Short mmCIF file of C-alpha atoms in Angstrom, two decimals:
data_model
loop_
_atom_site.label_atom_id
_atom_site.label_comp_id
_atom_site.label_asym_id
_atom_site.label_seq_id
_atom_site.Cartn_x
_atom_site.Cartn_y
_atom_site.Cartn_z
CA UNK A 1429 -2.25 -1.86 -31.77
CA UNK A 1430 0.44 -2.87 -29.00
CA UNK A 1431 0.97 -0.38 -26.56
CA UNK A 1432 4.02 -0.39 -24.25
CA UNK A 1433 5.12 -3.41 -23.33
CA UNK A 1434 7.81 -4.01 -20.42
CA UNK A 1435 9.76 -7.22 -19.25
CA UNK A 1436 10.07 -8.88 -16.94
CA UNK A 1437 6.69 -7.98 -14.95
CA UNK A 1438 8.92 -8.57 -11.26
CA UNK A 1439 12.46 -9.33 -10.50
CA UNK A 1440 13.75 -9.98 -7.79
CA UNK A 1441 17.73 -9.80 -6.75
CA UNK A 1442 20.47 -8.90 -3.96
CA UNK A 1443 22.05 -5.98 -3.16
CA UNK A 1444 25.44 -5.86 -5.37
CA UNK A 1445 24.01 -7.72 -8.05
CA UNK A 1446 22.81 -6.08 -11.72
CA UNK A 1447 19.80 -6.19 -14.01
CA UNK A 1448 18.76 -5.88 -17.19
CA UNK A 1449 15.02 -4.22 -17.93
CA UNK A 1450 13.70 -4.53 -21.22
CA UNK A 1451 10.79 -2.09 -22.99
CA UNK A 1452 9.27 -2.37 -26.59
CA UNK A 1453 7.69 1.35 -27.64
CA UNK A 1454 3.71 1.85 -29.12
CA UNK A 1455 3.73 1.45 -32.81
CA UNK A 1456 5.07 4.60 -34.29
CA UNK A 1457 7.01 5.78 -31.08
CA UNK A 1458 11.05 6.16 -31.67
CA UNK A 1459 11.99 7.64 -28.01
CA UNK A 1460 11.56 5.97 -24.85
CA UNK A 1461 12.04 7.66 -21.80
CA UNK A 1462 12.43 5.36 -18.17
CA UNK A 1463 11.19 6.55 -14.66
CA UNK A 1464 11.77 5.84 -11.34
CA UNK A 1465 8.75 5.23 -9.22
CA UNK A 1466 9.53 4.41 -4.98
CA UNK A 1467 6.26 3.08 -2.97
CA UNK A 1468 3.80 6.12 -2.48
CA UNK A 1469 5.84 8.56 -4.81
CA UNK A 1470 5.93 10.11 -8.62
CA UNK A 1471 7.68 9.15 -10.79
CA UNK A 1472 11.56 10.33 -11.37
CA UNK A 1473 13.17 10.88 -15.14
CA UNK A 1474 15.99 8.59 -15.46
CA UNK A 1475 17.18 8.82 -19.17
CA UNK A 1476 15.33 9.47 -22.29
CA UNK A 1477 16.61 7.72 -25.73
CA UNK A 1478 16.49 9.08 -29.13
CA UNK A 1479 17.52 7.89 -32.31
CA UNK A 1480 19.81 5.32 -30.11
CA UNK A 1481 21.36 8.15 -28.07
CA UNK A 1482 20.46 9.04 -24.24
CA UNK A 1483 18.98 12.58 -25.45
CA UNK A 1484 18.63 14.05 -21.19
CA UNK A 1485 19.50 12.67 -17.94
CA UNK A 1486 17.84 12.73 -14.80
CA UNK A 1487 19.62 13.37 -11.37
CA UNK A 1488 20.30 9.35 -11.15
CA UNK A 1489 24.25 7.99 -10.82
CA UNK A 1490 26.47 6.51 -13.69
CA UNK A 1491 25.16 2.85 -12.24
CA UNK A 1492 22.12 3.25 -14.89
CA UNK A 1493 22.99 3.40 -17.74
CA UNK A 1494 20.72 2.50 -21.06
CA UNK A 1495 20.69 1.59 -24.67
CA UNK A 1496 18.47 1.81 -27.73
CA UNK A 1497 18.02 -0.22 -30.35
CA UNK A 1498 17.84 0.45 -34.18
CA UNK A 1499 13.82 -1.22 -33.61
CA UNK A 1500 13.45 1.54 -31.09
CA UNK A 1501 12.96 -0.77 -28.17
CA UNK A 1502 15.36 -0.39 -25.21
CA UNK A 1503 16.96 -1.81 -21.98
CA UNK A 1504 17.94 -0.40 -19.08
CA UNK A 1505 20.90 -1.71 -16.41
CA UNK A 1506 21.07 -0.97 -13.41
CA UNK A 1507 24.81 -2.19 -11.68
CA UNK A 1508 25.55 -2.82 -8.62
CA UNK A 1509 22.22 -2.89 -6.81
CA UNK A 1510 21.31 -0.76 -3.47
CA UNK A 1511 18.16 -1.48 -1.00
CA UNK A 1512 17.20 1.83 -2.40
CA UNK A 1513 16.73 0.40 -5.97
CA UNK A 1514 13.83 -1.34 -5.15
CA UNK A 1515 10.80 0.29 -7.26
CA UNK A 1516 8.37 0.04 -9.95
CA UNK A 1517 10.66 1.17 -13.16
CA UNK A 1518 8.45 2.75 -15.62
CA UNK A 1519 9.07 2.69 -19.72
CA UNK A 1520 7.38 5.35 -21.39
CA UNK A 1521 7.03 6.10 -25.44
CA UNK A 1522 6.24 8.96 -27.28
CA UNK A 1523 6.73 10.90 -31.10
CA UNK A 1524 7.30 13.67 -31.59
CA UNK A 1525 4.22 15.78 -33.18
CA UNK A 1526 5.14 19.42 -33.79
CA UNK A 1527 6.03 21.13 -30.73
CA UNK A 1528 4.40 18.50 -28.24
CA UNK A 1529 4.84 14.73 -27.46
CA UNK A 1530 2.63 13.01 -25.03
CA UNK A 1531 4.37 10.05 -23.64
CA UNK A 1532 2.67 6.77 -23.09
CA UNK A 1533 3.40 4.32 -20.13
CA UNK A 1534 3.84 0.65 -19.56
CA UNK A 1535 2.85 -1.23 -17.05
CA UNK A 1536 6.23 -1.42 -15.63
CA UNK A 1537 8.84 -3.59 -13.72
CA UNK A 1538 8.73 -4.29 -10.30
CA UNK A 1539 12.22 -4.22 -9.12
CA UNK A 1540 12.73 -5.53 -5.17
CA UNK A 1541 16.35 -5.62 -3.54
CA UNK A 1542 17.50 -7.61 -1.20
CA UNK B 989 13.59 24.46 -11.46
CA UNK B 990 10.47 22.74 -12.95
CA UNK B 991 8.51 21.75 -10.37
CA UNK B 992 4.63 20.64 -9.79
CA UNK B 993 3.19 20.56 -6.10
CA UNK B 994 -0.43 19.01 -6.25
CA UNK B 995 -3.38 18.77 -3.02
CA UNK B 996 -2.07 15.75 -0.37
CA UNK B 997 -4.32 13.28 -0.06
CA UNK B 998 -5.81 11.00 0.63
CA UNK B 999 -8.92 12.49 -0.61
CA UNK B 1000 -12.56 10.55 0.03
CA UNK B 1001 -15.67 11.20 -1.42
CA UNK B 1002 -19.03 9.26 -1.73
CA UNK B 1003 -20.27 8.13 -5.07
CA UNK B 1004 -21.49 11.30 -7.27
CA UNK B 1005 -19.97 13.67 -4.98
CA UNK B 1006 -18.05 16.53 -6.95
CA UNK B 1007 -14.25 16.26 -7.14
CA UNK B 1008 -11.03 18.69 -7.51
CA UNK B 1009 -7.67 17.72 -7.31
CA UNK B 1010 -5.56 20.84 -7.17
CA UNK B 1011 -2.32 20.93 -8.81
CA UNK B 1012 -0.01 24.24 -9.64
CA UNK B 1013 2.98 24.37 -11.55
CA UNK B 1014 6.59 26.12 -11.08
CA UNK B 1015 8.54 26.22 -14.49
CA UNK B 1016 10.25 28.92 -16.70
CA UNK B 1017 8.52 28.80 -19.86
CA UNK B 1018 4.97 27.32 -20.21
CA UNK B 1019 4.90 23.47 -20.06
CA UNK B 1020 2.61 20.93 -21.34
CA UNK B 1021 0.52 19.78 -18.74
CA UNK B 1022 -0.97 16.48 -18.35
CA UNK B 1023 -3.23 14.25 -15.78
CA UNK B 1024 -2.26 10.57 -15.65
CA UNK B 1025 -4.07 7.73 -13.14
CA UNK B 1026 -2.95 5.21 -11.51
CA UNK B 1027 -4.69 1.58 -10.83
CA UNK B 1028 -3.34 -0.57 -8.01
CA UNK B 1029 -0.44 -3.05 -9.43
CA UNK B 1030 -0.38 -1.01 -12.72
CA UNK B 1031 1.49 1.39 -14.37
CA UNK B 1032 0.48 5.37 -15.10
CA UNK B 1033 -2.69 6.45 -18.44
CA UNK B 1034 -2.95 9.41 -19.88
CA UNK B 1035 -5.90 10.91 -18.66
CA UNK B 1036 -5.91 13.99 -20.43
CA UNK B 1037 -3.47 16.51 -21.81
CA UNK B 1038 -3.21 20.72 -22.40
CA UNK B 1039 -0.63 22.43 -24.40
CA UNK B 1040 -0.95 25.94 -24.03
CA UNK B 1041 -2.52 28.54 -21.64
CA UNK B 1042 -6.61 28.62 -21.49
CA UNK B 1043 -6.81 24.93 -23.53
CA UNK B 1044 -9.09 22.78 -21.50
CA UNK B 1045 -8.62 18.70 -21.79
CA UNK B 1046 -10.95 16.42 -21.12
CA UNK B 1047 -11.86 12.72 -20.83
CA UNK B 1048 -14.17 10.14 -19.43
CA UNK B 1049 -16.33 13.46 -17.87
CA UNK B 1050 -12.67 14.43 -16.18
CA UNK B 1051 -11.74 18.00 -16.76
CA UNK B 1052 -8.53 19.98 -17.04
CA UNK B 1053 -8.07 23.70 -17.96
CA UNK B 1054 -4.44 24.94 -18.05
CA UNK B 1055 -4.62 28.77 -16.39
CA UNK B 1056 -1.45 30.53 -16.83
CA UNK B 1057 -1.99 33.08 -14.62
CA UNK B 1058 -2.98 31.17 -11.24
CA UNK B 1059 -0.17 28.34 -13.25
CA UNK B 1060 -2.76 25.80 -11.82
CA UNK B 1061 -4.10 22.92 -13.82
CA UNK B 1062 -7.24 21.19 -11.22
CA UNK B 1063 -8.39 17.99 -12.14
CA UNK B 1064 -12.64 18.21 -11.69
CA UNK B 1065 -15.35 16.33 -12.00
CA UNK B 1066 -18.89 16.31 -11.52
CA UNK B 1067 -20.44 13.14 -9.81
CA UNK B 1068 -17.35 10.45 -9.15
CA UNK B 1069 -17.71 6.65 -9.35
CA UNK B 1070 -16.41 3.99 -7.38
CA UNK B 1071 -14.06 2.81 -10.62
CA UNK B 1072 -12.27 6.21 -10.55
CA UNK B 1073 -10.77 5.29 -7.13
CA UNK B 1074 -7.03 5.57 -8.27
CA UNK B 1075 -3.51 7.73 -7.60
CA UNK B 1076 -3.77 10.88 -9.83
CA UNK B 1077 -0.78 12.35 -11.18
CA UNK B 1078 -0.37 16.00 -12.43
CA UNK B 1079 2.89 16.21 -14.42
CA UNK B 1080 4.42 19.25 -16.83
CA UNK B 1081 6.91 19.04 -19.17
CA UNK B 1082 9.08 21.97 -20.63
CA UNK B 1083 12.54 19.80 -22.04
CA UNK B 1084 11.26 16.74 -23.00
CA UNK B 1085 10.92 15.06 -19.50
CA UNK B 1086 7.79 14.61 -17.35
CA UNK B 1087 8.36 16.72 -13.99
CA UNK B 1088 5.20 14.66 -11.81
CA UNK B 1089 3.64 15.43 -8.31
CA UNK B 1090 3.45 13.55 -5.56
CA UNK B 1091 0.38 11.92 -6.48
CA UNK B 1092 -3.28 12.26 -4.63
CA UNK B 1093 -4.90 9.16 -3.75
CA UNK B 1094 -9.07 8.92 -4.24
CA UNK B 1095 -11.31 6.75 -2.91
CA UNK B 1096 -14.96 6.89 -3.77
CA UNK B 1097 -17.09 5.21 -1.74
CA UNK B 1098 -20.88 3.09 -2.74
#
């Protein structure tokens, strides 16, 4: 059984430019959620997605945005790059079950600006 | 709002030594709780998980219990190896996201 699985593994681009970061859920998982992580930090809630909608938002600007897709995998764009940008960007999946979910990480992109 | 606030590190011990990772919680209602670790170059595993006051998780001899009136959830274990030198996360969640800490870093040294 796949578990999360993020591409690419690093990326590398200038400030002003945009990317694209792609995540494919654990079998049986319908909502992905992404995170922010900066060097020697926790993780930060971007977006979650559910059912192809962004369910809750983080305190991030309107330059991420995200999108679902009917196989429950998902992207997430970031436009118009800043230094401050540069991080891992964690994907993590999770179902529902009763009143809990426990979400499930990938191994994450390594985004550096320039 | 939520918060979690867990012990700075970075936190060295010697191989079998005893270990406690403190972490305490700030939220309205009662969140799930949750431990996740952190390799070098990797991204975050679930460690272990608690749902409701008094529940105690567990997992590769790592324990958990979720006390709601301290609203503390310390990571402990009894004799540490050099393979559990990692970041340790505490994290809640109350609305769906995971609120984390800042992370403790532990070395264990032969």
């Amino acid at each position: 059984d796949a578990g999360v699985t993020q591409s690419p593994t690093h990326l590398i681009k200038t400030r002003g430019q945009q990317v694209t970061l792609r995540c494919s859920p654990k079998s049986g998982h319908d909502t992905v959620s992404w995170y922010q992580q900066a060097l020697g930090q926790g993780p930060q809630f971007i977006f979650q997605y559910y059912e192809e909608e962004e369910r809750q938002r983080g305190n991030f600007p309107d330059r991420f945005s995200g999108h679902q897709f009917p196989n429950y995998s998902s992207e997430l764009n970031v436009n118009a790059l800043l230094l401050g940008d540069s991080a891992l960007y964690l994907c993590a999946s999770s179902r529902v079950e009763g009143h809990t979910d426990t979400q499930y990480f990938g191994p994450g992109t390594r985004l550096t600006v320039l | 709002g939520d918060s979690v606030t867990q012990m700075e590190g970075p936190v060295t011990l010697s191989e079998e030594a005893f270990l406690t990772i403190n972490c305490t919680y700030t939220a309205t209602g009662y969140p799930s709780l949750f431990w996740y670790v952190q390799y070098p170059g990797e991204g975050l595993q679930l460690l272990l998980k608690a749902t409701k006051a008094d529940d105690k998780g567990s997992n590769k001899g790592f324990e958990a219990t979720y006390r709601k009136e301290t609203t503390s959830f310390h990571l402990e274990k009894g004799s540490v190896q050099v393979s559990d030198s990692a970041v340790y996360f505490c994290a809640g969640r109350s609305t769906g996201k995971l609120i984390f800490g800042q992370g403790t870093t532990l070395q264990v040294k032969p």
